[in-house]
């Protein structure tokens, strides 16, 4: 067991995979700088800086994957997928269906996501639930260094398109790049368990579609993903003195959902609190409600999500993103009313 | 460079044409659903490029992908079954004519205008890494040169010096819009403006296409980067089968009356633009119909007829070839 | 009261509005042909044919709206929004928030949606639930001529971005354009009540955010939108002889949802069957589950949606889209198990 | 055409510069969150265009929108409050420096590269309909000319002959990438290739910008269509404040060591590219740092210093003007 930062874990797993599989190439803006260690190690053909032409290089990634490469499309922020959405919606996600399974597009789209550092609403979205709506996509969102590396490996091995989102509060280089810029005068509410932790000596794939129970409990199931998992754990601790026993499930994979683990937990606690940094409506929080109802499990339900465009001003932003206070209040409310 | 074999090119063009004639019949009989964009009129452009591809070369196609698929060697029976929606069609009936995929031939199409640009770049990138000396070809219309991802793709290919040939089949139309009305510059100028070598070629002259494409392919195979071919050609069957514009031109007495009523009301009602502008509107519409009619099934601009003309000297061989192709395609129709 | 086709109703309402408000302009590919009556009536400056440059003219529409016009962006199919998604996700939807409400982008994005005519998976998507995920957008999907006109008027009057989707099985000109092409040899399962019907003599806005009860019932609430509303009504009839009394709610507005009407119905029937032609996961069907659970209403829940990429082959397509058979079977199942 | 008033232009440029110096200080003090892209180095380009705008003209801005907002007359207090995240900032603290909106000035910015292209076209379209004689200006960097929507927007503006001026502020960089490395053609060539009149101008010469922009604005106001200005300028403060590239150039002894460890391991470990390629990788990185350093706070390429030089003849007036600007901005800082 080694200890690593979230960012190091991704790079280390990617590096291991690139050593073993020469088909893996990284394409994206500024990758010679942002992925400089891989750039030096594997050369400019395998780590290739692009123009600011997301629709061209994401679209090219789809075809390159079909033709035998394993491209990692490095996209800065997931917000910028707006300009390249056609490649995802109408191409990557549909190749396997259109070809009746004869052909596939095994590419990884890797992007930063999430807020908490005051960069405004076009740079801090999460969008994992939005992307999960599109059939044919796998959507991964790690919350620990071990999962960050293991899921990156799984993404690279998967025979289809994968969206891999790394939360900027967990990946220190993003926060440094977009938030601190060398300043010692700013600080962030970084979940320490997410930003640094134990990782295996040799990376193995963390299975896609498998959630993880981060804390066991009896009264209330919190289901979350990404940085918010750590907010849930904090909230769970805060609820403990009040005698509320909280189970925290980290989805890790948003699509496909690990419905089995979720339902097992709900059968026990009969209370579902979804904590989702993505937008509230028509997304992950709704889907989890449907999963419970479809299984015929009667639950009390609540959600703490991002309800609107993310504000720039730090305090407003903190109130908009799911925070520990909001989670605790909602949890109390759900237990009280029971 | 290999000389063009005009007989073989004509054979391939004719295979595509006869196949698409079947498709047209089956579509009209209601056996094929949805839109149907034929490549009739583009056969010389497609043949001149596709017939010199090699194993491991890749094809990125637009909504008129049938001719390229046929000429590339995809089994026409599988194609026709696909169009008919059979579970054992090329794509199990999942794709249809706008979404044709043959992994074996590294050939993929898309119904999204402009998508063949990035796809061509991606195929070329894979060739560079995995199959040096192999190339990718992207086919698209002149209308697609207004689509951002196509423009981006041209720059990307040029910046990375990738082995991809952009082939613009310029039929002057984007559905019902004369492309020149919405395009502020010539096609070559924009390709050059994005760093590509751009060459114009008569898309009805299959030997000319062959020779220009041959040079471009050679350059690409040698690692000397991408090229852009601009080939003029005609849209012989309208934008798609059943195109109202074309129907209105072909049978105005039957097709125009139901359209005319509301148009005349739009002309006459109070409130709206000045009468002059309204009359210009009507005249715009008529000229669109008129101009579309000009190339509709035009024999002057039919690459099959133009190519056939060059082979007429050997009438017996020509007859044999044509009979063979028709026999093949009758078989395809039977087996589909 | 007049009678009109769905398509005529939209055009008529648009025409009425364009007469009254010279700020309304239509931008889109081939609009001189597709909107030829409006083109002749209002001239080429107000009905303006564009190049195939969706991201430019949709983005231009946002700014034009901010600067005082009321643009209708005519987009062929909603599928093509993939190439213009940035204008929607990061601009149209966010202007009001970013400017703290000082500025808005009152544009209408109008597009065909839905399947049932064998055009394949890049041309038949619905995507209303997907778009509704984005805060700041209003999403309208009419199912009758009266609503088609009335909601178009509402869209044009609304002080913010509106997505207006017209189902191709209801709008005869789309079906003729993309499906029949003058052929008498093909036929479609067109809901007659949706394709033609009574409309007011003078158009008035149908309020945004108000659903409509299309049929009253006691045992089961079907919630749907677009062409599927009519499938629900047929299914409801088929269930009647079995003694199942079905209420059918036509959402009309997908976002914001008329939660009040939905909840009132659920309190009565205690059974919610969502019939949604958009993709099943992480969308409208999930959101409705959350709406019920959040209100603490215990319901039996089921959904009949589009689960994957829409197949080209007609029979496969019919099985994939919500059809009467699937709805009836699900309804029976939900009542039986009760 | 109105003559350039160099004193007034300098005043506006200096207002922007002094304002952004405050911003830099406040950002460094941790009072401003997130990224901060300053326009230092672009002031002459911005002033030469913006200072001749009229009521009803519109502005589409990119992530470096501050100078244009200041020079257009937006209250600097509101701007600074916005950056500080105050509820009574220009956008109530909702936008921040990348999302500045002033309806009154028809000025809007975006953090999405290339978005100012379509926005400029839309503003121009509204002007054509609602405010004849009024124009729109779109500012963006040379990196944005690789973004599809920007390329589409150029064609659209030209095809529709809209009153919009595209102003490309070419600082040669897209964050850490020399734009020339990923761009296959010159900026003018692509604008011309899309049907625009493209003119090159020295972006440090505010009078030259003024005069060229004046002509372009005049043409647009007369209904003679769009233009494209390509203005070279320097990025004086890196891509954004705290840019690692710039920090590494400024204080290599402090910034390079933490980077060097992993890089050296990447060079040394078995498995990977050949050593030659790896060494080239290192040298690429060093040259990026080196080249970025060249213009960092360069006094040769500072438009403020260059313009000031021309006014030195009247030292008293210059001192008064500078004192006035500094006084204004001290007031702004106090009131924000
Ligand atoms: C992104 C996108 N926008 C619009 C359409 C609708 N559409 C299909 S074909 C076509 C015209 C294409 O013109 P061109 O590229 O010249 O090809 P042609 O049909 O003339 O062969 C359009 C607008 C589409 N399929 N995709
Ligand atoms: C669509 C999109 N892709 C990527 C980015 C990240 N990004 C922000 S600024 C920038 C560089 C822009 O370069 P240029 O247009 O030359 O402007 P400059 O920063 O040099 O002034 C990039 C890539 C973005 N904001 N939007
Ligand atoms: Mg064309
Ligand atoms: Mg730049």
Short mmCIF file of N, CA, C and O and ligand atoms in Angstrom, two decimals, chain B residues 42 63-64 140-144 169-175 177 179 235 239, chain C residues 52, ligand 3:
data_model
loop_
_atom_site.label_atom_id
_atom_site.label_comp_id
_atom_site.label_asym_id
_atom_site.label_seq_id
_atom_site.Cartn_x
_atom_site.Cartn_y
_atom_site.Cartn_z
N UNK B 42 -23.14 11.48 -57.58
CA UNK B 42 -21.85 11.58 -56.90
C UNK B 42 -20.94 10.40 -57.24
O UNK B 42 -19.83 10.31 -56.70
N UNK B 63 -24.51 11.51 -44.87
CA UNK B 63 -25.83 10.89 -45.03
C UNK B 63 -26.01 10.26 -46.41
O UNK B 63 -27.04 9.66 -46.66
N UNK B 64 -25.07 10.45 -47.31
CA UNK B 64 -25.13 9.78 -48.62
C UNK B 64 -24.04 8.73 -48.72
O UNK B 64 -23.22 8.76 -49.63
N UNK B 140 -18.15 14.61 -47.69
CA UNK B 140 -19.18 15.50 -47.16
C UNK B 140 -19.59 16.47 -48.27
O UNK B 140 -18.91 16.57 -49.31
N UNK B 141 -20.68 17.19 -48.03
CA UNK B 141 -21.16 18.14 -49.01
C UNK B 141 -20.64 19.54 -48.75
O UNK B 141 -20.04 19.82 -47.71
N UNK B 142 -20.86 20.42 -49.71
CA UNK B 142 -20.40 21.80 -49.54
C UNK B 142 -21.15 22.48 -48.40
O UNK B 142 -20.61 23.37 -47.73
N UNK B 143 -22.38 22.03 -48.16
CA UNK B 143 -23.14 22.62 -47.04
C UNK B 143 -22.45 22.36 -45.71
O UNK B 143 -22.52 23.18 -44.79
N UNK B 144 -21.80 21.23 -45.61
CA UNK B 144 -21.11 20.85 -44.37
C UNK B 144 -19.91 21.73 -44.08
O UNK B 144 -19.41 21.74 -42.95
N UNK B 169 -18.11 17.01 -51.86
CA UNK B 169 -18.95 16.76 -53.03
C UNK B 169 -19.90 17.95 -53.15
O UNK B 169 -20.88 18.04 -52.43
N UNK B 170 -19.58 18.84 -54.04
CA UNK B 170 -20.31 20.10 -54.11
C UNK B 170 -21.45 20.00 -55.12
O UNK B 170 -21.24 20.10 -56.33
N UNK B 171 -22.66 19.84 -54.59
CA UNK B 171 -23.84 19.80 -55.47
C UNK B 171 -24.61 21.11 -55.40
O UNK B 171 -25.74 21.20 -55.88
N UNK B 172 -24.01 22.09 -54.76
CA UNK B 172 -24.55 23.46 -54.68
C UNK B 172 -25.79 23.61 -53.81
O UNK B 172 -26.33 24.71 -53.69
N UNK B 173 -26.25 22.54 -53.20
CA UNK B 173 -27.47 22.62 -52.40
C UNK B 173 -27.26 22.10 -50.98
O UNK B 173 -26.57 21.12 -50.77
N UNK B 174 -27.93 22.76 -50.06
CA UNK B 174 -28.13 22.23 -48.71
C UNK B 174 -29.64 22.08 -48.56
O UNK B 174 -30.33 23.07 -48.28
N UNK B 175 -30.14 20.90 -48.78
CA UNK B 175 -31.58 20.64 -48.81
C UNK B 175 -32.25 21.62 -49.78
O UNK B 175 -32.08 21.48 -50.98
N UNK B 177 -31.76 25.00 -49.77
CA UNK B 177 -31.04 26.27 -49.79
C UNK B 177 -29.87 26.21 -50.77
O UNK B 177 -29.03 25.32 -50.64
N UNK B 179 -26.48 26.70 -51.53
CA UNK B 179 -25.44 26.93 -50.52
C UNK B 179 -24.77 28.28 -50.70
O UNK B 179 -24.37 28.91 -49.72
N UNK B 235 -26.93 16.89 -58.02
CA UNK B 235 -27.82 16.15 -57.13
C UNK B 235 -28.94 15.67 -58.03
O UNK B 235 -29.87 16.43 -58.32
N UNK B 239 -32.78 16.39 -52.76
CA UNK B 239 -32.08 16.16 -51.50
C UNK B 239 -32.28 14.74 -51.02
O UNK B 239 -31.34 14.07 -50.62
N UNK C 52 -25.66 25.85 -42.42
CA UNK C 52 -25.72 24.72 -41.47
C UNK C 52 -24.70 24.99 -40.37
O UNK C 52 -23.68 24.33 -40.26
MG1 LIG E 3 -24.78 19.95 -50.97
#
